[in-house]
Amino acid sequence: MVNHPVIIPSAAPSLKDKDPDAAPPVNYDMKFEETSVAEILKALEAAYGVKIKFDGEKMSGCIITAYLKDEDLFMRLQVVCDLIGGSYQVDGDVIKVKSRGCK
């Protein structure tokens, strides 16, 4: 597993760096079959107690199947982003997911 540092302003109370320990661990598998990315991001938001912002309209056509097992929050976000050709950015205590959308 590779950890990449992220510089966040010191005013950010929740996600200080891209350390898997920065968000509470989720010790269960998350399996999604033909599920909207919006629903998956909301599930991650609830599971980790973080705020995830995304453009619901752009991602409305993004339906994926993913089995998220033994990954931390950031690895799970990366899997989802890879599947939709998107990316994410930590901005203070908010995670912003960007994508051009799916067709």
PDB file of N, CA and C in Angstrom:
ATOM      1  N   MET A   1       0.848  -1.170   0.000  1.00  0.00           N
ATOM      2  CA  MET A   1       0.000   0.000   0.000  1.00  0.00           C
ATOM      3  C   MET A   1       0.894   1.233   0.000  1.00  0.00           C
ATOM      4  N   VAL A   2       0.602   2.184  -0.853  1.00  0.00           N
ATOM      5  CA  VAL A   2       1.411   3.384  -0.980  1.00  0.00           C
ATOM      6  C   VAL A   2       0.676   4.542  -0.331  1.00  0.00           C
ATOM      7  N   ASN A   3       1.386   5.287   0.495  1.00  0.00           N
ATOM      8  CA  ASN A   3       0.814   6.485   1.101  1.00  0.00           C
ATOM      9  C   ASN A   3       1.419   7.692   0.417  1.00  0.00           C
ATOM     10  N   HIS A   4       0.590   8.653   0.033  1.00  0.00           N
ATOM     11  CA  HIS A   4       1.048   9.874  -0.605  1.00  0.00           C
ATOM     12  C   HIS A   4       0.690  11.038   0.300  1.00  0.00           C
ATOM     13  N   PRO A   5       1.651  11.886   0.639  1.00  0.00           N
ATOM     14  CA  PRO A   5       1.333  13.023   1.503  1.00  0.00           C
ATOM     15  C   PRO A   5       0.507  14.073   0.766  1.00  0.00           C
ATOM     16  N   VAL A   6      -0.337  14.736   1.514  1.00  0.00           N
ATOM     17  CA  VAL A   6      -1.145  15.829   0.986  1.00  0.00           C
ATOM     18  C   VAL A   6      -0.991  16.990   1.948  1.00  0.00           C
ATOM     19  N   ILE A   7      -0.759  18.181   1.439  1.00  0.00           N
ATOM     20  CA  ILE A   7      -0.618  19.351   2.301  1.00  0.00           C
ATOM     21  C   ILE A   7      -1.985  20.000   2.442  1.00  0.00           C
ATOM     22  N   ILE A   8      -2.426  20.113   3.685  1.00  0.00           N
ATOM     23  CA  ILE A   8      -3.729  20.676   4.012  1.00  0.00           C
ATOM     24  C   ILE A   8      -3.494  21.865   4.952  1.00  0.00           C
ATOM     25  N   PRO A   9      -4.213  22.958   4.789  1.00  0.00           N
ATOM     26  CA  PRO A   9      -4.060  24.070   5.732  1.00  0.00           C
ATOM     27  C   PRO A   9      -4.283  23.599   7.162  1.00  0.00           C
ATOM     28  N   SER A  10      -3.537  24.183   8.099  1.00  0.00           N
ATOM     29  CA  SER A  10      -3.610  23.725   9.487  1.00  0.00           C
ATOM     30  C   SER A  10      -4.982  23.930  10.109  1.00  0.00           C
ATOM     31  N   ALA A  11      -5.849  24.711   9.508  1.00  0.00           N
ATOM     32  CA  ALA A  11      -7.193  24.931  10.044  1.00  0.00           C
ATOM     33  C   ALA A  11      -8.111  23.737   9.814  1.00  0.00           C
ATOM     34  N   ALA A  12      -7.674  22.773   9.027  1.00  0.00           N
ATOM     35  CA  ALA A  12      -8.510  21.609   8.734  1.00  0.00           C
ATOM     36  C   ALA A  12      -8.490  20.647   9.914  1.00  0.00           C
ATOM     37  N   PRO A  13      -9.601  20.489  10.633  1.00  0.00           N
ATOM     38  CA  PRO A  13      -9.599  19.671  11.832  1.00  0.00           C
ATOM     39  C   PRO A  13      -9.734  18.168  11.595  1.00  0.00           C
ATOM     40  N   SER A  14     -10.356  17.734  10.522  1.00  0.00           N
ATOM     41  CA  SER A  14     -10.697  16.323  10.393  1.00  0.00           C
ATOM     42  C   SER A  14      -9.692  15.495   9.615  1.00  0.00           C
ATOM     43  N   LEU A  15      -9.297  15.950   8.457  1.00  0.00           N
ATOM     44  CA  LEU A  15      -8.414  15.177   7.592  1.00  0.00           C
ATOM     45  C   LEU A  15      -7.102  15.932   7.453  1.00  0.00           C
ATOM     46  N   LYS A  16      -6.154  15.633   8.320  1.00  0.00           N
ATOM     47  CA  LYS A  16      -4.913  16.399   8.340  1.00  0.00           C
ATOM     48  C   LYS A  16      -3.929  15.956   7.278  1.00  0.00           C
ATOM     49  N   ASP A  17      -3.989  14.717   6.861  1.00  0.00           N
ATOM     50  CA  ASP A  17      -3.119  14.236   5.798  1.00  0.00           C
ATOM     51  C   ASP A  17      -3.746  13.007   5.184  1.00  0.00           C
ATOM     52  N   LYS A  18      -3.080  12.474   4.223  1.00  0.00           N
ATOM     53  CA  LYS A  18      -3.624  11.325   3.505  1.00  0.00           C
ATOM     54  C   LYS A  18      -3.176  10.033   4.182  1.00  0.00           C
ATOM     55  N   ASP A  19      -3.289  10.001   5.473  1.00  0.00           N
ATOM     56  CA  ASP A  19      -2.913   8.848   6.280  1.00  0.00           C
ATOM     57  C   ASP A  19      -4.155   7.995   6.488  1.00  0.00           C
ATOM     58  N   PRO A  20      -4.067   6.681   6.270  1.00  0.00           N
ATOM     59  CA  PRO A  20      -5.239   5.827   6.468  1.00  0.00           C
ATOM     60  C   PRO A  20      -5.845   5.942   7.860  1.00  0.00           C
ATOM     61  N   ASP A  21      -5.038   6.388   8.843  1.00  0.00           N
ATOM     62  CA  ASP A  21      -5.550   6.519  10.201  1.00  0.00           C
ATOM     63  C   ASP A  21      -6.295   7.833  10.415  1.00  0.00           C
ATOM     64  N   ALA A  22      -6.292   8.728   9.410  1.00  0.00           N
ATOM     65  CA  ALA A  22      -6.936  10.027   9.560  1.00  0.00           C
ATOM     66  C   ALA A  22      -8.449   9.907   9.662  1.00  0.00           C
ATOM     67  N   ALA A  23      -9.020   8.918   9.033  1.00  0.00           N
ATOM     68  CA  ALA A  23     -10.461   8.670   9.106  1.00  0.00           C
ATOM     69  C   ALA A  23     -10.677   7.400   9.916  1.00  0.00           C
ATOM     70  N   PRO A  24     -11.776   7.306  10.634  1.00  0.00           N
ATOM     71  CA  PRO A  24     -12.029   6.104  11.421  1.00  0.00           C
ATOM     72  C   PRO A  24     -12.017   4.863  10.532  1.00  0.00           C
ATOM     73  N   PRO A  25     -11.439   3.771  11.027  1.00  0.00           N
ATOM     74  CA  PRO A  25     -11.402   2.556  10.203  1.00  0.00           C
ATOM     75  C   PRO A  25     -12.789   1.958  10.013  1.00  0.00           C
ATOM     76  N   VAL A  26     -12.985   1.351   8.876  1.00  0.00           N
ATOM     77  CA  VAL A  26     -14.215   0.625   8.595  1.00  0.00           C
ATOM     78  C   VAL A  26     -13.797  -0.820   8.400  1.00  0.00           C
ATOM     79  N   ASN A  27     -14.218  -1.670   9.314  1.00  0.00           N
ATOM     80  CA  ASN A  27     -13.755  -3.050   9.319  1.00  0.00           C
ATOM     81  C   ASN A  27     -14.735  -4.004   8.661  1.00  0.00           C
ATOM     82  N   TYR A  28     -15.379  -3.555   7.622  1.00  0.00           N
ATOM     83  CA  TYR A  28     -16.276  -4.450   6.911  1.00  0.00           C
ATOM     84  C   TYR A  28     -16.170  -4.191   5.416  1.00  0.00           C
ATOM     85  N   ASP A  29     -16.512  -5.212   4.676  1.00  0.00           N
ATOM     86  CA  ASP A  29     -16.469  -5.112   3.228  1.00  0.00           C
ATOM     87  C   ASP A  29     -17.675  -4.316   2.742  1.00  0.00           C
ATOM     88  N   MET A  30     -17.487  -3.633   1.648  1.00  0.00           N
ATOM     89  CA  MET A  30     -18.575  -2.884   1.030  1.00  0.00           C
ATOM     90  C   MET A  30     -18.709  -3.410  -0.388  1.00  0.00           C
ATOM     91  N   LYS A  31     -19.843  -4.030  -0.674  1.00  0.00           N
ATOM     92  CA  LYS A  31     -20.068  -4.618  -1.990  1.00  0.00           C
ATOM     93  C   LYS A  31     -21.203  -3.873  -2.675  1.00  0.00           C
ATOM     94  N   PHE A  32     -20.919  -3.387  -3.875  1.00  0.00           N
ATOM     95  CA  PHE A  32     -21.902  -2.637  -4.639  1.00  0.00           C
ATOM     96  C   PHE A  32     -22.049  -3.275  -6.014  1.00  0.00           C
ATOM     97  N   GLU A  33     -23.261  -3.631  -6.368  1.00  0.00           N
ATOM     98  CA  GLU A  33     -23.529  -4.213  -7.683  1.00  0.00           C
ATOM     99  C   GLU A  33     -24.472  -3.291  -8.444  1.00  0.00           C
ATOM    100  N   GLU A  34     -24.001  -2.833  -9.618  1.00  0.00           N
ATOM    101  CA  GLU A  34     -24.812  -1.942 -10.453  1.00  0.00           C
ATOM    102  C   GLU A  34     -25.402  -0.816  -9.597  1.00  0.00           C
ATOM    103  N   THR A  35     -24.516  -0.113  -8.897  1.00  0.00           N
ATOM    104  CA  THR A  35     -24.915   0.922  -7.949  1.00  0.00           C
ATOM    105  C   THR A  35     -24.446   2.283  -8.450  1.00  0.00           C
ATOM    106  N   SER A  36     -25.256   3.298  -8.229  1.00  0.00           N
ATOM    107  CA  SER A  36     -24.855   4.642  -8.651  1.00  0.00           C
ATOM    108  C   SER A  36     -23.683   5.120  -7.795  1.00  0.00           C
ATOM    109  N   VAL A  37     -22.792   5.865  -8.432  1.00  0.00           N
ATOM    110  CA  VAL A  37     -21.635   6.398  -7.717  1.00  0.00           C
ATOM    111  C   VAL A  37     -22.103   7.317  -6.591  1.00  0.00           C
ATOM    112  N   ALA A  38     -23.166   8.054  -6.808  1.00  0.00           N
ATOM    113  CA  ALA A  38     -23.700   8.931  -5.763  1.00  0.00           C
ATOM    114  C   ALA A  38     -24.048   8.122  -4.515  1.00  0.00           C
ATOM    115  N   GLU A  39     -24.673   6.980  -4.701  1.00  0.00           N
ATOM    116  CA  GLU A  39     -25.042   6.123  -3.570  1.00  0.00           C
ATOM    117  C   GLU A  39     -23.794   5.581  -2.870  1.00  0.00           C
ATOM    118  N   ILE A  40     -22.786   5.210  -3.645  1.00  0.00           N
ATOM    119  CA  ILE A  40     -21.540   4.692  -3.068  1.00  0.00           C
ATOM    120  C   ILE A  40     -20.837   5.781  -2.263  1.00  0.00           C
ATOM    121  N   LEU A  41     -20.764   6.990  -2.818  1.00  0.00           N
ATOM    122  CA  LEU A  41     -20.110   8.085  -2.102  1.00  0.00           C
ATOM    123  C   LEU A  41     -20.859   8.433  -0.821  1.00  0.00           C
ATOM    124  N   LYS A  42     -22.168   8.372  -0.854  1.00  0.00           N
ATOM    125  CA  LYS A  42     -22.957   8.619   0.358  1.00  0.00           C
ATOM    126  C   LYS A  42     -22.709   7.531   1.398  1.00  0.00           C
ATOM    127  N   ALA A  43     -22.544   6.287   0.952  1.00  0.00           N
ATOM    128  CA  ALA A  43     -22.244   5.185   1.871  1.00  0.00           C
ATOM    129  C   ALA A  43     -20.869   5.376   2.505  1.00  0.00           C
ATOM    130  N   LEU A  44     -19.891   5.807   1.718  1.00  0.00           N
ATOM    131  CA  LEU A  44     -18.548   6.078   2.256  1.00  0.00           C
ATOM    132  C   LEU A  44     -18.593   7.246   3.238  1.00  0.00           C
ATOM    133  N   GLU A  45     -19.360   8.257   2.899  1.00  0.00           N
ATOM    134  CA  GLU A  45     -19.526   9.422   3.759  1.00  0.00           C
ATOM    135  C   GLU A  45     -20.074   9.000   5.126  1.00  0.00           C
ATOM    136  N   ALA A  46     -21.096   8.172   5.115  1.00  0.00           N
ATOM    137  CA  ALA A  46     -21.707   7.711   6.361  1.00  0.00           C
ATOM    138  C   ALA A  46     -20.784   6.777   7.137  1.00  0.00           C
ATOM    139  N   ALA A  47     -20.103   5.886   6.435  1.00  0.00           N
ATOM    140  CA  ALA A  47     -19.240   4.902   7.093  1.00  0.00           C
ATOM    141  C   ALA A  47     -18.048   5.553   7.785  1.00  0.00           C
ATOM    142  N   TYR A  48     -17.494   6.581   7.175  1.00  0.00           N
ATOM    143  CA  TYR A  48     -16.288   7.205   7.716  1.00  0.00           C
ATOM    144  C   TYR A  48     -16.551   8.507   8.458  1.00  0.00           C
ATOM    145  N   GLY A  49     -17.776   9.001   8.420  1.00  0.00           N
ATOM    146  CA  GLY A  49     -18.094  10.236   9.121  1.00  0.00           C
ATOM    147  C   GLY A  49     -17.401  11.453   8.530  1.00  0.00           C
ATOM    148  N   VAL A  50     -17.256  11.468   7.205  1.00  0.00           N
ATOM    149  CA  VAL A  50     -16.627  12.596   6.521  1.00  0.00           C
ATOM    150  C   VAL A  50     -17.619  13.191   5.531  1.00  0.00           C
ATOM    151  N   LYS A  51     -17.333  14.398   5.073  1.00  0.00           N
ATOM    152  CA  LYS A  51     -18.175  15.061   4.077  1.00  0.00           C
ATOM    153  C   LYS A  51     -17.539  14.860   2.710  1.00  0.00           C
ATOM    154  N   ILE A  52     -18.309  14.308   1.767  1.00  0.00           N
ATOM    155  CA  ILE A  52     -17.837  14.103   0.404  1.00  0.00           C
ATOM    156  C   ILE A  52     -18.747  14.905  -0.525  1.00  0.00           C
ATOM    157  N   LYS A  53     -18.155  15.842  -1.258  1.00  0.00           N
ATOM    158  CA  LYS A  53     -18.914  16.664  -2.208  1.00  0.00           C
ATOM    159  C   LYS A  53     -18.666  16.151  -3.618  1.00  0.00           C
ATOM    160  N   PHE A  54     -19.720  16.159  -4.429  1.00  0.00           N
ATOM    161  CA  PHE A  54     -19.617  15.729  -5.821  1.00  0.00           C
ATOM    162  C   PHE A  54     -20.789  16.310  -6.589  1.00  0.00           C
ATOM    163  N   ASP A  55     -20.657  16.345  -7.899  1.00  0.00           N
ATOM    164  CA  ASP A  55     -21.713  16.859  -8.765  1.00  0.00           C
ATOM    165  C   ASP A  55     -22.658  15.711  -9.105  1.00  0.00           C
ATOM    166  N   GLY A  56     -23.771  15.646  -8.409  1.00  0.00           N
ATOM    167  CA  GLY A  56     -24.731  14.563  -8.602  1.00  0.00           C
ATOM    168  C   GLY A  56     -25.280  14.488 -10.010  1.00  0.00           C
ATOM    169  N   GLU A  57     -25.431  15.639 -10.652  1.00  0.00           N
ATOM    170  CA  GLU A  57     -25.961  15.663 -12.020  1.00  0.00           C
ATOM    171  C   GLU A  57     -24.972  15.029 -12.996  1.00  0.00           C
ATOM    172  N   LYS A  58     -23.694  15.401 -12.887  1.00  0.00           N
ATOM    173  CA  LYS A  58     -22.679  14.829 -13.775  1.00  0.00           C
ATOM    174  C   LYS A  58     -22.517  13.332 -13.555  1.00  0.00           C
ATOM    175  N   MET A  59     -22.668  12.899 -12.323  1.00  0.00           N
ATOM    176  CA  MET A  59     -22.434  11.496 -11.999  1.00  0.00           C
ATOM    177  C   MET A  59     -23.696  10.653 -12.012  1.00  0.00           C
ATOM    178  N   SER A  60     -24.803  11.241 -12.425  1.00  0.00           N
ATOM    179  CA  SER A  60     -26.068  10.505 -12.396  1.00  0.00           C
ATOM    180  C   SER A  60     -26.044   9.266 -13.286  1.00  0.00           C
ATOM    181  N   GLY A  61     -25.242   9.285 -14.334  1.00  0.00           N
ATOM    182  CA  GLY A  61     -25.160   8.128 -15.226  1.00  0.00           C
ATOM    183  C   GLY A  61     -24.066   7.143 -14.865  1.00  0.00           C
ATOM    184  N   CYS A  62     -23.363   7.393 -13.780  1.00  0.00           N
ATOM    185  CA  CYS A  62     -22.257   6.517 -13.369  1.00  0.00           C
ATOM    186  C   CYS A  62     -22.784   5.382 -12.495  1.00  0.00           C
ATOM    187  N   ILE A  63     -22.897   4.218 -13.085  1.00  0.00           N
ATOM    188  CA  ILE A  63     -23.348   3.015 -12.384  1.00  0.00           C
ATOM    189  C   ILE A  63     -22.193   2.025 -12.434  1.00  0.00           C
ATOM    190  N   ILE A  64     -21.749   1.567 -11.261  1.00  0.00           N
ATOM    191  CA  ILE A  64     -20.595   0.667 -11.226  1.00  0.00           C
ATOM    192  C   ILE A  64     -20.849  -0.524 -10.310  1.00  0.00           C
ATOM    193  N   THR A  65     -19.999  -1.513 -10.464  1.00  0.00           N
ATOM    194  CA  THR A  65     -19.959  -2.656  -9.558  1.00  0.00           C
ATOM    195  C   THR A  65     -18.581  -2.644  -8.917  1.00  0.00           C
ATOM    196  N   ALA A  66     -18.531  -2.659  -7.595  1.00  0.00           N
ATOM    197  CA  ALA A  66     -17.253  -2.615  -6.886  1.00  0.00           C
ATOM    198  C   ALA A  66     -17.354  -3.404  -5.594  1.00  0.00           C
ATOM    199  N   TYR A  67     -16.284  -4.123  -5.284  1.00  0.00           N
ATOM    200  CA  TYR A  67     -16.177  -4.854  -4.025  1.00  0.00           C
ATOM    201  C   TYR A  67     -15.010  -4.248  -3.275  1.00  0.00           C
ATOM    202  N   LEU A  68     -15.305  -3.461  -2.259  1.00  0.00           N
ATOM    203  CA  LEU A  68     -14.284  -2.745  -1.503  1.00  0.00           C
ATOM    204  C   LEU A  68     -13.985  -3.521  -0.233  1.00  0.00           C
ATOM    205  N   LYS A  69     -12.827  -4.157  -0.223  1.00  0.00           N
ATOM    206  CA  LYS A  69     -12.462  -5.038   0.884  1.00  0.00           C
ATOM    207  C   LYS A  69     -11.062  -4.674   1.366  1.00  0.00           C
ATOM    208  N   ASP A  70     -10.910  -4.532   2.652  1.00  0.00           N
ATOM    209  CA  ASP A  70      -9.606  -4.302   3.281  1.00  0.00           C
ATOM    210  C   ASP A  70      -8.917  -3.016   2.836  1.00  0.00           C
ATOM    211  N   GLU A  71      -9.650  -2.054   2.304  1.00  0.00           N
ATOM    212  CA  GLU A  71      -9.043  -0.789   1.923  1.00  0.00           C
ATOM    213  C   GLU A  71      -9.445   0.296   2.919  1.00  0.00           C
ATOM    214  N   ASP A  72      -8.575   1.292   3.052  1.00  0.00           N
ATOM    215  CA  ASP A  72      -8.928   2.453   3.855  1.00  0.00           C
ATOM    216  C   ASP A  72      -9.786   3.395   3.004  1.00  0.00           C
ATOM    217  N   LEU A  73     -10.230   4.476   3.590  1.00  0.00           N
ATOM    218  CA  LEU A  73     -11.100   5.425   2.890  1.00  0.00           C
ATOM    219  C   LEU A  73     -10.493   5.894   1.574  1.00  0.00           C
ATOM    220  N   PHE A  74      -9.226   6.271   1.605  1.00  0.00           N
ATOM    221  CA  PHE A  74      -8.609   6.842   0.414  1.00  0.00           C
ATOM    222  C   PHE A  74      -8.429   5.816  -0.695  1.00  0.00           C
ATOM    223  N   MET A  75      -8.141   4.588  -0.344  1.00  0.00           N
ATOM    224  CA  MET A  75      -8.047   3.532  -1.358  1.00  0.00           C
ATOM    225  C   MET A  75      -9.425   3.260  -1.954  1.00  0.00           C
ATOM    226  N   ARG A  76     -10.460   3.282  -1.124  1.00  0.00           N
ATOM    227  CA  ARG A  76     -11.822   3.064  -1.621  1.00  0.00           C
ATOM    228  C   ARG A  76     -12.232   4.195  -2.567  1.00  0.00           C
ATOM    229  N   LEU A  77     -11.905   5.418  -2.200  1.00  0.00           N
ATOM    230  CA  LEU A  77     -12.194   6.553  -3.085  1.00  0.00           C
ATOM    231  C   LEU A  77     -11.433   6.426  -4.397  1.00  0.00           C
ATOM    232  N   GLN A  78     -10.178   5.982  -4.323  1.00  0.00           N
ATOM    233  CA  GLN A  78      -9.376   5.847  -5.537  1.00  0.00           C
ATOM    234  C   GLN A  78      -9.964   4.794  -6.470  1.00  0.00           C
ATOM    235  N   VAL A  79     -10.443   3.685  -5.908  1.00  0.00           N
ATOM    236  CA  VAL A  79     -11.067   2.639  -6.728  1.00  0.00           C
ATOM    237  C   VAL A  79     -12.280   3.209  -7.457  1.00  0.00           C
ATOM    238  N   VAL A  80     -13.137   3.904  -6.726  1.00  0.00           N
ATOM    239  CA  VAL A  80     -14.336   4.492  -7.331  1.00  0.00           C
ATOM    240  C   VAL A  80     -13.935   5.501  -8.410  1.00  0.00           C
ATOM    241  N   CYS A  81     -12.984   6.363  -8.100  1.00  0.00           N
ATOM    242  CA  CYS A  81     -12.548   7.373  -9.079  1.00  0.00           C
ATOM    243  C   CYS A  81     -11.941   6.727 -10.319  1.00  0.00           C
ATOM    244  N   ASP A  82     -11.157   5.678 -10.132  1.00  0.00           N
ATOM    245  CA  ASP A  82     -10.572   4.981 -11.284  1.00  0.00           C
ATOM    246  C   ASP A  82     -11.661   4.410 -12.187  1.00  0.00           C
ATOM    247  N   LEU A  83     -12.718   3.900 -11.582  1.00  0.00           N
ATOM    248  CA  LEU A  83     -13.798   3.293 -12.358  1.00  0.00           C
ATOM    249  C   LEU A  83     -14.596   4.316 -13.172  1.00  0.00           C
ATOM    250  N   ILE A  84     -14.629   5.553 -12.717  1.00  0.00           N
ATOM    251  CA  ILE A  84     -15.410   6.577 -13.427  1.00  0.00           C
ATOM    252  C   ILE A  84     -14.526   7.606 -14.133  1.00  0.00           C
ATOM    253  N   GLY A  85     -13.227   7.385 -14.129  1.00  0.00           N
ATOM    254  CA  GLY A  85     -12.320   8.341 -14.755  1.00  0.00           C
ATOM    255  C   GLY A  85     -12.286   9.663 -14.021  1.00  0.00           C
ATOM    256  N   GLY A  86     -12.417   9.608 -12.713  1.00  0.00           N
ATOM    257  CA  GLY A  86     -12.453  10.820 -11.905  1.00  0.00           C
ATOM    258  C   GLY A  86     -11.252  10.945 -10.994  1.00  0.00           C
ATOM    259  N   SER A  87     -11.338  11.888 -10.090  1.00  0.00           N
ATOM    260  CA  SER A  87     -10.284  12.106  -9.109  1.00  0.00           C
ATOM    261  C   SER A  87     -10.922  12.672  -7.848  1.00  0.00           C
ATOM    262  N   TYR A  88     -10.137  12.676  -6.774  1.00  0.00           N
ATOM    263  CA  TYR A  88     -10.630  13.298  -5.549  1.00  0.00           C
ATOM    264  C   TYR A  88      -9.540  14.178  -4.968  1.00  0.00           C
ATOM    265  N   GLN A  89      -9.980  15.124  -4.153  1.00  0.00           N
ATOM    266  CA  GLN A  89      -9.063  16.062  -3.524  1.00  0.00           C
ATOM    267  C   GLN A  89      -9.555  16.317  -2.111  1.00  0.00           C
ATOM    268  N   VAL A  90      -8.636  16.318  -1.158  1.00  0.00           N
ATOM    269  CA  VAL A  90      -8.973  16.655   0.216  1.00  0.00           C
ATOM    270  C   VAL A  90      -8.827  18.162   0.353  1.00  0.00           C
ATOM    271  N   ASP A  91      -9.902  18.820   0.768  1.00  0.00           N
ATOM    272  CA  ASP A  91      -9.914  20.271   0.925  1.00  0.00           C
ATOM    273  C   ASP A  91     -10.406  20.579   2.333  1.00  0.00           C
ATOM    274  N   GLY A  92      -9.476  20.741   3.254  1.00  0.00           N
ATOM    275  CA  GLY A  92      -9.843  20.948   4.648  1.00  0.00           C
ATOM    276  C   GLY A  92     -10.456  19.685   5.212  1.00  0.00           C
ATOM    277  N   ASP A  93     -11.684  19.781   5.676  1.00  0.00           N
ATOM    278  CA  ASP A  93     -12.352  18.598   6.222  1.00  0.00           C
ATOM    279  C   ASP A  93     -13.380  18.036   5.243  1.00  0.00           C
ATOM    280  N   VAL A  94     -13.260  18.416   3.964  1.00  0.00           N
ATOM    281  CA  VAL A  94     -14.180  17.948   2.924  1.00  0.00           C
ATOM    282  C   VAL A  94     -13.378  17.244   1.835  1.00  0.00           C
ATOM    283  N   ILE A  95     -13.940  16.172   1.308  1.00  0.00           N
ATOM    284  CA  ILE A  95     -13.339  15.475   0.174  1.00  0.00           C
ATOM    285  C   ILE A  95     -14.177  15.819  -1.050  1.00  0.00           C
ATOM    286  N   LYS A  96     -13.517  16.312  -2.094  1.00  0.00           N
ATOM    287  CA  LYS A  96     -14.215  16.687  -3.326  1.00  0.00           C
ATOM    288  C   LYS A  96     -13.898  15.655  -4.399  1.00  0.00           C
ATOM    289  N   VAL A  97     -14.945  15.045  -4.947  1.00  0.00           N
ATOM    290  CA  VAL A  97     -14.787  14.064  -6.022  1.00  0.00           C
ATOM    291  C   VAL A  97     -15.200  14.739  -7.319  1.00  0.00           C
ATOM    292  N   LYS A  98     -14.315  14.647  -8.313  1.00  0.00           N
ATOM    293  CA  LYS A  98     -14.585  15.277  -9.607  1.00  0.00           C
ATOM    294  C   LYS A  98     -14.582  14.224 -10.700  1.00  0.00           C
ATOM    295  N   SER A  99     -15.480  14.392 -11.651  1.00  0.00           N
ATOM    296  CA  SER A  99     -15.567  13.497 -12.797  1.00  0.00           C
ATOM    297  C   SER A  99     -16.288  14.231 -13.919  1.00  0.00           C
ATOM    298  N   ARG A 100     -15.983  13.853 -15.136  1.00  0.00           N
ATOM    299  CA  ARG A 100     -16.706  14.414 -16.285  1.00  0.00           C
ATOM    300  C   ARG A 100     -18.064  13.752 -16.439  1.00  0.00           C
ATOM    301  N   GLY A 101     -18.278  12.713 -15.683  1.00  0.00           N
ATOM    302  CA  GLY A 101     -19.532  11.983 -15.766  1.00  0.00           C
ATOM    303  C   GLY A 101     -19.378  10.717 -16.581  1.00  0.00           C
ATOM    304  N   CYS A 102     -20.438   9.975 -16.688  1.00  0.00           N
ATOM    305  CA  CYS A 102     -20.435   8.703 -17.407  1.00  0.00           C
ATOM    306  C   CYS A 102     -21.551   8.724 -18.443  1.00  0.00           C
ATOM    307  N   LYS A 103     -21.369   7.937 -19.488  1.00  0.00           N
ATOM    308  CA  LYS A 103     -22.396   7.862 -20.530  1.00  0.00           C
ATOM    309  C   LYS A 103     -22.937   6.471 -20.639  1.00  0.00           C
TER     310      LYS A 103
END
